[in-house]
């Protein structure tokens, strides 16, 4: 088990806040990290996966269930699939404001944060978890080629690792992003992601993307908001001491995980990586 840098701050939050949220992309290790701290937590801990029909049945009467477990720590995985739970959570938290009662795991920040802002304001603290970063791993060569998703980084062979990455990207294009409400064809979405990969580490040019895709600039901005909210990309604002300039200048754009970046660029071996014209941008 690879120790995560977030572990210590997470334990600290559990000792001081009633509810703790861990958000980040799917398969980045949120569930594993939450289960790691079960052994450290001095409460009886219950884990519920809200994408499991069996676990959903357990919380079919959530108010009653939470009342029966006022003194336990309940982990609710993929909380964004049950937004109706947020008002019930708010009520339950107000009944017993003791630290470490709920750990909420979510892999789509737009839904999670919107619903929590409506219902859990002042009742939750969030931690964002990324895939493994370079300070958490031993095999730097693996990380710089395959990225930090645990399932991918821990593969011993590049072939299965990139097969996993291809399937991961497909799942976001065909299921995850549409489930968030992104209404765009899978063909256009894949094309946009590939274009972003080729722009990785460069100044974002909305008009260039708009012209290439044949859609309006406002639509491109909307798509980028969804993709960034799903933790696939990151827009880095330009640095200016003047805040107004920082807001109006174009940001740089990055694919957040280099394994995903390389899969989109067709870089599938260390040799491809070392001779790629995108080597410098990938390293950045």
mmCIF file of C-alpha atoms in Angstrom:
data_model
loop_
_atom_site.group_PDB
_atom_site.id
_atom_site.type_symbol
_atom_site.label_atom_id
_atom_site.label_comp_id
_atom_site.label_asym_id
_atom_site.label_seq_id
_atom_site.Cartn_x
_atom_site.Cartn_y
_atom_site.Cartn_z
ATOM 1 C CA UNK A 1 0.000 0.000 0.000
ATOM 2 C CA UNK A 2 1.442 3.360 -1.052
ATOM 3 C CA UNK A 3 1.090 6.040 1.622
ATOM 4 C CA UNK A 4 -0.689 9.164 0.415
ATOM 5 C CA UNK A 5 0.437 12.664 1.322
ATOM 6 C CA UNK A 6 -3.174 13.625 2.116
ATOM 7 C CA UNK A 7 -3.488 10.990 4.816
ATOM 8 C CA UNK A 8 -2.224 13.091 7.739
ATOM 9 C CA UNK A 9 -4.335 16.156 6.904
ATOM 10 C CA UNK A 10 -7.359 13.901 6.392
ATOM 11 C CA UNK A 11 -6.951 12.325 9.830
ATOM 12 C CA UNK A 12 -6.604 15.806 11.325
ATOM 13 C CA UNK A 13 -9.839 16.922 9.649
ATOM 14 C CA UNK A 14 -11.701 13.842 10.898
ATOM 15 C CA UNK A 15 -10.724 14.749 14.448
ATOM 16 C CA UNK A 16 -12.027 18.307 14.066
ATOM 17 C CA UNK A 17 -14.960 18.295 11.611
ATOM 18 C CA UNK A 18 -18.268 16.437 11.578
ATOM 19 C CA UNK A 19 -18.101 15.700 7.855
ATOM 20 C CA UNK A 20 -15.088 15.341 5.550
ATOM 21 C CA UNK A 21 -15.272 15.173 1.761
ATOM 22 C CA UNK A 22 -12.661 13.561 -0.487
ATOM 23 C CA UNK A 23 -13.094 14.545 -4.127
ATOM 24 C CA UNK A 24 -11.044 13.593 -7.163
ATOM 25 C CA UNK A 25 -11.185 11.643 -10.428
ATOM 26 C CA UNK A 26 -12.452 8.076 -10.522
ATOM 27 C CA UNK A 27 -9.867 5.399 -9.701
ATOM 28 C CA UNK A 28 -7.414 7.843 -8.095
ATOM 29 C CA UNK A 29 -7.459 6.033 -4.736
ATOM 30 C CA UNK A 30 -10.192 7.809 -2.744
ATOM 31 C CA UNK A 31 -11.820 4.590 -1.508
ATOM 32 C CA UNK A 32 -8.484 2.972 -0.631
ATOM 33 C CA UNK A 33 -7.431 6.046 1.328
ATOM 34 C CA UNK A 34 -10.747 6.199 3.191
ATOM 35 C CA UNK A 35 -10.450 2.515 4.098
ATOM 36 C CA UNK A 36 -6.865 3.055 5.295
ATOM 37 C CA UNK A 37 -8.008 5.523 7.916
ATOM 38 C CA UNK A 38 -10.706 3.142 9.214
ATOM 39 C CA UNK A 39 -8.022 1.390 11.284
ATOM 40 C CA UNK A 40 -6.892 4.717 12.740
ATOM 41 C CA UNK A 41 -10.380 6.054 13.413
ATOM 42 C CA UNK A 42 -11.575 5.308 16.945
ATOM 43 C CA UNK A 43 -15.219 5.059 15.788
ATOM 44 C CA UNK A 44 -16.997 2.037 14.397
ATOM 45 C CA UNK A 45 -16.872 2.653 10.639
ATOM 46 C CA UNK A 46 -19.445 1.652 8.008
ATOM 47 C CA UNK A 47 -18.619 1.735 4.286
ATOM 48 C CA UNK A 48 -21.452 2.170 1.748
ATOM 49 C CA UNK A 49 -20.988 2.304 -2.031
ATOM 50 C CA UNK A 50 -23.915 4.275 -3.431
ATOM 51 C CA UNK A 51 -23.435 2.690 -6.864
ATOM 52 C CA UNK A 52 -24.169 -0.720 -5.321
ATOM 53 C CA UNK A 53 -27.816 -1.780 -5.299
ATOM 54 C CA UNK A 54 -27.253 -3.688 -2.069
ATOM 55 C CA UNK A 55 -25.761 -0.693 -0.269
ATOM 56 C CA UNK A 56 -28.435 1.597 -1.690
ATOM 57 C CA UNK A 57 -31.059 -0.663 -0.131
ATOM 58 C CA UNK A 58 -29.348 -0.217 3.239
ATOM 59 C CA UNK A 59 -30.005 3.531 3.116
ATOM 60 C CA UNK A 60 -33.488 3.291 1.615
ATOM 61 C CA UNK A 61 -34.667 5.193 4.711
ATOM 62 C CA UNK A 62 -31.602 7.413 5.177
ATOM 63 C CA UNK A 63 -32.883 9.572 8.039
ATOM 64 C CA UNK A 64 -33.706 6.520 10.134
ATOM 65 C CA UNK A 65 -30.422 4.836 9.211
ATOM 66 C CA UNK A 66 -28.304 7.862 10.137
ATOM 67 C CA UNK A 67 -30.200 8.227 13.435
ATOM 68 C CA UNK A 68 -29.415 4.606 14.277
ATOM 69 C CA UNK A 69 -25.700 5.278 13.700
ATOM 70 C CA UNK A 70 -25.246 8.652 15.395
ATOM 71 C CA UNK A 71 -22.025 7.511 17.043
ATOM 72 C CA UNK A 72 -20.506 5.721 14.034
ATOM 73 C CA UNK A 73 -18.420 6.985 11.108
ATOM 74 C CA UNK A 74 -20.231 6.396 7.806
ATOM 75 C CA UNK A 75 -18.306 6.439 4.508
ATOM 76 C CA UNK A 76 -20.589 7.267 1.559
ATOM 77 C CA UNK A 77 -18.811 6.475 -1.711
ATOM 78 C CA UNK A 78 -19.882 8.184 -4.984
ATOM 79 C CA UNK A 79 -22.144 10.548 -3.068
ATOM 80 C CA UNK A 80 -22.899 12.576 -6.215
ATOM 81 C CA UNK A 81 -25.171 9.808 -7.527
ATOM 82 C CA UNK A 82 -27.574 10.435 -4.619
ATOM 83 C CA UNK A 83 -27.983 14.234 -4.340
ATOM 84 C CA UNK A 84 -31.210 13.634 -2.409
ATOM 85 C CA UNK A 85 -29.057 12.565 0.566
ATOM 86 C CA UNK A 86 -27.614 16.033 1.150
ATOM 87 C CA UNK A 87 -30.610 17.534 2.977
ATOM 88 C CA UNK A 88 -30.849 14.373 5.119
ATOM 89 C CA UNK A 89 -27.138 14.613 5.907
ATOM 90 C CA UNK A 90 -27.554 18.224 6.961
ATOM 91 C CA UNK A 91 -30.335 17.290 9.352
ATOM 92 C CA UNK A 92 -28.384 14.359 10.792
ATOM 93 C CA UNK A 93 -25.234 16.429 11.257
ATOM 94 C CA UNK A 94 -27.193 19.073 13.175
ATOM 95 C CA UNK A 95 -28.556 16.397 15.521
ATOM 96 C CA UNK A 96 -25.091 15.303 16.621
ATOM 97 C CA UNK A 97 -22.186 17.621 15.827
ATOM 98 C CA UNK A 98 -19.311 15.392 16.858
ATOM 99 C CA UNK A 99 -16.157 15.054 14.705
ATOM 100 C CA UNK A 100 -15.712 12.249 12.208
ATOM 101 C CA UNK A 101 -19.319 11.204 11.597
ATOM 102 C CA UNK A 102 -19.294 11.217 7.783
ATOM 103 C CA UNK A 103 -16.713 10.744 5.045
ATOM 104 C CA UNK A 104 -18.153 11.625 1.626
ATOM 105 C CA UNK A 105 -16.336 10.437 -1.495
ATOM 106 C CA UNK A 106 -17.138 11.987 -4.852
ATOM 107 C CA UNK A 107 -15.601 11.752 -8.310
ATOM 108 C CA UNK A 108 -17.457 14.610 -9.982
ATOM 109 C CA UNK A 109 -16.960 17.928 -8.314
ATOM 110 C CA UNK A 110 -19.692 19.929 -10.116
ATOM 111 C CA UNK A 111 -22.567 17.852 -8.711
ATOM 112 C CA UNK A 112 -20.903 17.224 -5.377
ATOM 113 C CA UNK A 113 -19.977 20.817 -4.665
ATOM 114 C CA UNK A 114 -23.222 22.301 -5.962
ATOM 115 C CA UNK A 115 -25.365 20.066 -3.795
ATOM 116 C CA UNK A 116 -23.141 20.394 -0.748
ATOM 117 C CA UNK A 117 -23.128 24.164 -1.064
ATOM 118 C CA UNK A 118 -26.927 24.072 -1.000
ATOM 119 C CA UNK A 119 -27.184 21.713 1.965
ATOM 120 C CA UNK A 120 -23.892 21.278 3.844
ATOM 121 C CA UNK A 121 -22.424 24.790 3.939
ATOM 122 C CA UNK A 122 -20.434 25.147 7.135
ATOM 123 C CA UNK A 123 -20.796 21.437 7.886
ATOM 124 C CA UNK A 124 -18.081 19.910 5.708
ATOM 125 C CA UNK A 125 -14.413 20.355 4.810
ATOM 126 C CA UNK A 126 -13.099 19.112 1.453
ATOM 127 C CA UNK A 127 -9.827 17.477 0.447
ATOM 128 C CA UNK A 128 -8.969 17.011 -3.229
ATOM 129 C CA UNK A 129 -7.101 13.793 -4.029
ATOM 130 C CA UNK A 130 -5.126 13.352 -7.231
ATOM 131 C CA UNK A 131 -3.583 10.175 -8.631
ATOM 132 C CA UNK A 132 -0.133 9.331 -7.196
ATOM 133 C CA UNK A 133 2.226 12.282 -7.486
ATOM 134 C CA UNK A 134 5.974 12.055 -7.902
ATOM 135 C CA UNK A 135 6.686 12.418 -4.165
ATOM 136 C CA UNK A 136 4.573 9.333 -3.371
ATOM 137 C CA UNK A 137 6.137 6.795 -5.742
ATOM 138 C CA UNK A 138 9.417 4.877 -5.968
ATOM 139 C CA UNK A 139 9.611 4.142 -9.707
ATOM 140 C CA UNK A 140 9.973 7.547 -11.341
ATOM 141 C CA UNK A 141 10.296 6.102 -14.869
ATOM 142 C CA UNK A 142 6.956 4.322 -14.484
ATOM 143 C CA UNK A 143 5.322 7.504 -13.225
ATOM 144 C CA UNK A 144 6.651 9.774 -15.972
ATOM 145 C CA UNK A 145 5.334 7.423 -18.669
ATOM 146 C CA UNK A 146 2.206 5.845 -17.135
ATOM 147 C CA UNK A 147 1.088 8.622 -14.795
ATOM 148 C CA UNK A 148 -0.274 8.216 -11.299
ATOM 149 C CA UNK A 149 -3.535 6.281 -11.471
ATOM 150 C CA UNK A 150 -2.881 3.346 -9.096
ATOM 151 C CA UNK A 151 -4.317 0.673 -11.407
ATOM 152 C CA UNK A 152 -2.071 1.936 -14.195
ATOM 153 C CA UNK A 153 1.102 2.866 -12.305
ATOM 154 C CA UNK A 154 1.261 -0.533 -10.554
ATOM 155 C CA UNK A 155 1.142 -2.480 -13.838
ATOM 156 C CA UNK A 156 4.400 -4.282 -14.644
ATOM 157 C CA UNK A 157 3.851 -4.083 -18.395
ATOM 158 C CA UNK A 158 3.217 -1.019 -20.578
ATOM 159 C CA UNK A 159 0.682 -2.881 -22.778
ATOM 160 C CA UNK A 160 -1.967 -3.564 -20.103
ATOM 161 C CA UNK A 161 -1.307 -0.140 -18.566
ATOM 162 C CA UNK A 162 -2.163 1.718 -21.777
ATOM 163 C CA UNK A 163 -5.085 -0.618 -22.423
ATOM 164 C CA UNK A 164 -6.409 0.441 -19.001
ATOM 165 C CA UNK A 165 -5.851 4.125 -19.848
ATOM 166 C CA UNK A 166 -7.683 3.778 -23.178
ATOM 167 C CA UNK A 167 -10.662 2.195 -21.406
ATOM 168 C CA UNK A 168 -10.531 4.874 -18.711
ATOM 169 C CA UNK A 169 -10.730 7.666 -21.301
ATOM 170 C CA UNK A 170 -13.550 5.839 -23.115
ATOM 171 C CA UNK A 171 -15.524 5.584 -19.869
ATOM 172 C CA UNK A 172 -15.286 9.337 -19.334
ATOM 173 C CA UNK A 173 -16.261 10.098 -22.937
ATOM 174 C CA UNK A 174 -19.198 7.682 -23.079
ATOM 175 C CA UNK A 175 -20.485 7.656 -19.482
ATOM 176 C CA UNK A 176 -18.956 9.947 -16.870
ATOM 177 C CA UNK A 177 -19.090 13.302 -18.650
ATOM 178 C CA UNK A 178 -22.570 12.722 -20.169
ATOM 179 C CA UNK A 179 -23.778 11.726 -16.681
ATOM 180 C CA UNK A 180 -22.577 15.123 -15.442
ATOM 181 C CA UNK A 181 -24.804 16.770 -18.038
ATOM 182 C CA UNK A 182 -22.305 17.391 -20.842
ATOM 183 C CA UNK A 183 -24.473 17.174 -23.940
ATOM 184 C CA UNK A 184 -22.013 16.564 -26.783
ATOM 185 C CA UNK A 185 -21.373 13.655 -29.130
ATOM 186 C CA UNK A 186 -18.672 11.175 -28.156
ATOM 187 C CA UNK A 187 -16.875 11.849 -31.455
ATOM 188 C CA UNK A 188 -16.670 15.606 -30.776
ATOM 189 C CA UNK A 189 -15.654 15.017 -27.178
ATOM 190 C CA UNK A 190 -12.834 12.655 -28.148
ATOM 191 C CA UNK A 191 -11.643 15.154 -30.747
ATOM 192 C CA UNK A 192 -11.662 17.935 -28.144
ATOM 193 C CA UNK A 193 -9.662 15.844 -25.670
ATOM 194 C CA UNK A 194 -7.070 15.002 -28.319
ATOM 195 C CA UNK A 195 -6.782 18.680 -29.256
ATOM 196 C CA UNK A 196 -6.294 19.591 -25.592
ATOM 197 C CA UNK A 197 -3.547 16.943 -25.373
ATOM 198 C CA UNK A 198 -1.757 18.574 -28.322
ATOM 199 C CA UNK A 199 -2.111 21.963 -26.584
ATOM 200 C CA UNK A 200 -0.832 20.602 -23.246
ATOM 201 C CA UNK A 201 1.543 23.097 -21.609
ATOM 202 C CA UNK A 202 0.595 25.865 -24.062
ATOM 203 C CA UNK A 203 -1.530 28.996 -23.865
ATOM 204 C CA UNK A 204 -5.201 28.092 -24.267
ATOM 205 C CA UNK A 205 -6.658 29.483 -27.484
ATOM 206 C CA UNK A 206 -10.446 29.179 -27.309
ATOM 207 C CA UNK A 207 -10.923 30.506 -30.848
ATOM 208 C CA UNK A 208 -8.558 27.865 -32.252
ATOM 209 C CA UNK A 209 -10.520 25.079 -30.560
ATOM 210 C CA UNK A 210 -13.803 26.663 -31.604
ATOM 211 C CA UNK A 211 -12.783 26.888 -35.258
ATOM 212 C CA UNK A 212 -11.404 23.351 -35.378
ATOM 213 C CA UNK A 213 -14.539 21.867 -33.798
ATOM 214 C CA UNK A 214 -16.987 24.064 -35.710
ATOM 215 C CA UNK A 215 -18.775 25.205 -32.546
ATOM 216 C CA UNK A 216 -19.099 28.518 -30.708
ATOM 217 C CA UNK A 217 -16.473 29.771 -28.273
ATOM 218 C CA UNK A 218 -19.070 29.772 -25.478
ATOM 219 C CA UNK A 219 -19.735 26.060 -26.121
ATOM 220 C CA UNK A 220 -16.011 25.317 -25.921
ATOM 221 C CA UNK A 221 -15.802 27.150 -22.583
ATOM 222 C CA UNK A 222 -18.784 25.158 -21.319
ATOM 223 C CA UNK A 223 -17.195 21.859 -22.374
ATOM 224 C CA UNK A 224 -13.903 22.810 -20.728
ATOM 225 C CA UNK A 225 -15.729 23.626 -17.488
ATOM 226 C CA UNK A 226 -17.216 20.113 -17.439
ATOM 227 C CA UNK A 227 -13.931 18.408 -18.305
ATOM 228 C CA UNK A 228 -12.022 20.393 -15.689
ATOM 229 C CA UNK A 229 -14.756 19.725 -13.127
ATOM 230 C CA UNK A 230 -14.252 16.006 -13.775
ATOM 231 C CA UNK A 231 -10.547 16.432 -12.904
ATOM 232 C CA UNK A 232 -9.242 15.522 -16.374
ATOM 233 C CA UNK A 233 -7.672 18.880 -17.227
ATOM 234 C CA UNK A 234 -6.353 21.945 -15.418
ATOM 235 C CA UNK A 235 -6.295 25.556 -16.563
ATOM 236 C CA UNK A 236 -3.427 27.475 -14.984
ATOM 237 C CA UNK A 237 -4.053 31.252 -14.813
ATOM 238 C CA UNK A 238 -1.261 33.519 -15.990
ATOM 239 C CA UNK A 239 0.755 35.127 -13.220
ATOM 240 C CA UNK A 240 0.328 38.861 -12.780
ATOM 241 C CA UNK A 241 0.507 40.920 -9.622
ATOM 242 C CA UNK A 242 -2.416 42.875 -11.060
ATOM 243 C CA UNK A 243 -5.471 40.667 -10.386
ATOM 244 C CA UNK A 244 -7.429 42.179 -13.284
ATOM 245 C CA UNK A 245 -4.706 41.171 -15.760
ATOM 246 C CA UNK A 246 -4.580 37.680 -14.263
ATOM 247 C CA UNK A 247 -8.317 37.264 -14.897
ATOM 248 C CA UNK A 248 -8.350 38.483 -18.489
ATOM 249 C CA UNK A 249 -5.115 36.889 -19.755
ATOM 250 C CA UNK A 250 -5.399 33.442 -21.333
ATOM 251 C CA UNK A 251 -4.390 30.527 -19.068
ATOM 252 C CA UNK A 252 -2.183 27.578 -19.923
ATOM 253 C CA UNK A 253 -3.951 24.239 -20.260
ATOM 254 C CA UNK A 254 -2.800 20.849 -19.021
ATOM 255 C CA UNK A 255 -4.053 17.262 -19.010
ATOM 256 C CA UNK A 256 -3.810 16.525 -15.288
ATOM 257 C CA UNK A 257 -2.306 13.031 -15.548
ATOM 258 C CA UNK A 258 0.606 12.288 -17.882
ATOM 259 C CA UNK A 259 -0.590 8.732 -18.474
ATOM 260 C CA UNK A 260 -3.881 10.072 -19.840
ATOM 261 C CA UNK A 261 -1.916 12.677 -21.825
ATOM 262 C CA UNK A 262 0.339 10.037 -23.394
ATOM 263 C CA UNK A 263 -2.600 7.786 -24.243
ATOM 264 C CA UNK A 264 -4.308 10.678 -26.054
ATOM 265 C CA UNK A 265 -1.063 11.488 -27.905
ATOM 266 C CA UNK A 266 -0.370 7.858 -28.880
ATOM 267 C CA UNK A 267 2.799 7.657 -26.750
ATOM 268 C CA UNK A 268 2.782 4.063 -25.503
ATOM 269 C CA UNK A 269 6.400 3.270 -24.627
ATOM 270 C CA UNK A 270 9.392 4.896 -22.944
ATOM 271 C CA UNK A 271 11.087 5.079 -26.356
ATOM 272 C CA UNK A 272 8.075 6.919 -27.821
ATOM 273 C CA UNK A 273 8.220 9.269 -24.848
ATOM 274 C CA UNK A 274 11.949 10.039 -25.093
ATOM 275 C CA UNK A 275 11.771 10.845 -28.815
ATOM 276 C CA UNK A 276 8.424 12.645 -28.746
ATOM 277 C CA UNK A 277 8.212 16.315 -29.750
ATOM 278 C CA UNK A 278 5.919 16.643 -26.710
ATOM 279 C CA UNK A 279 8.632 15.512 -24.261
ATOM 280 C CA UNK A 280 9.204 18.966 -22.767
ATOM 281 C CA UNK A 281 5.525 19.760 -22.431
ATOM 282 C CA UNK A 282 4.884 16.350 -20.840
ATOM 283 C CA UNK A 283 7.687 16.910 -18.318
ATOM 284 C CA UNK A 284 6.253 20.338 -17.468
#
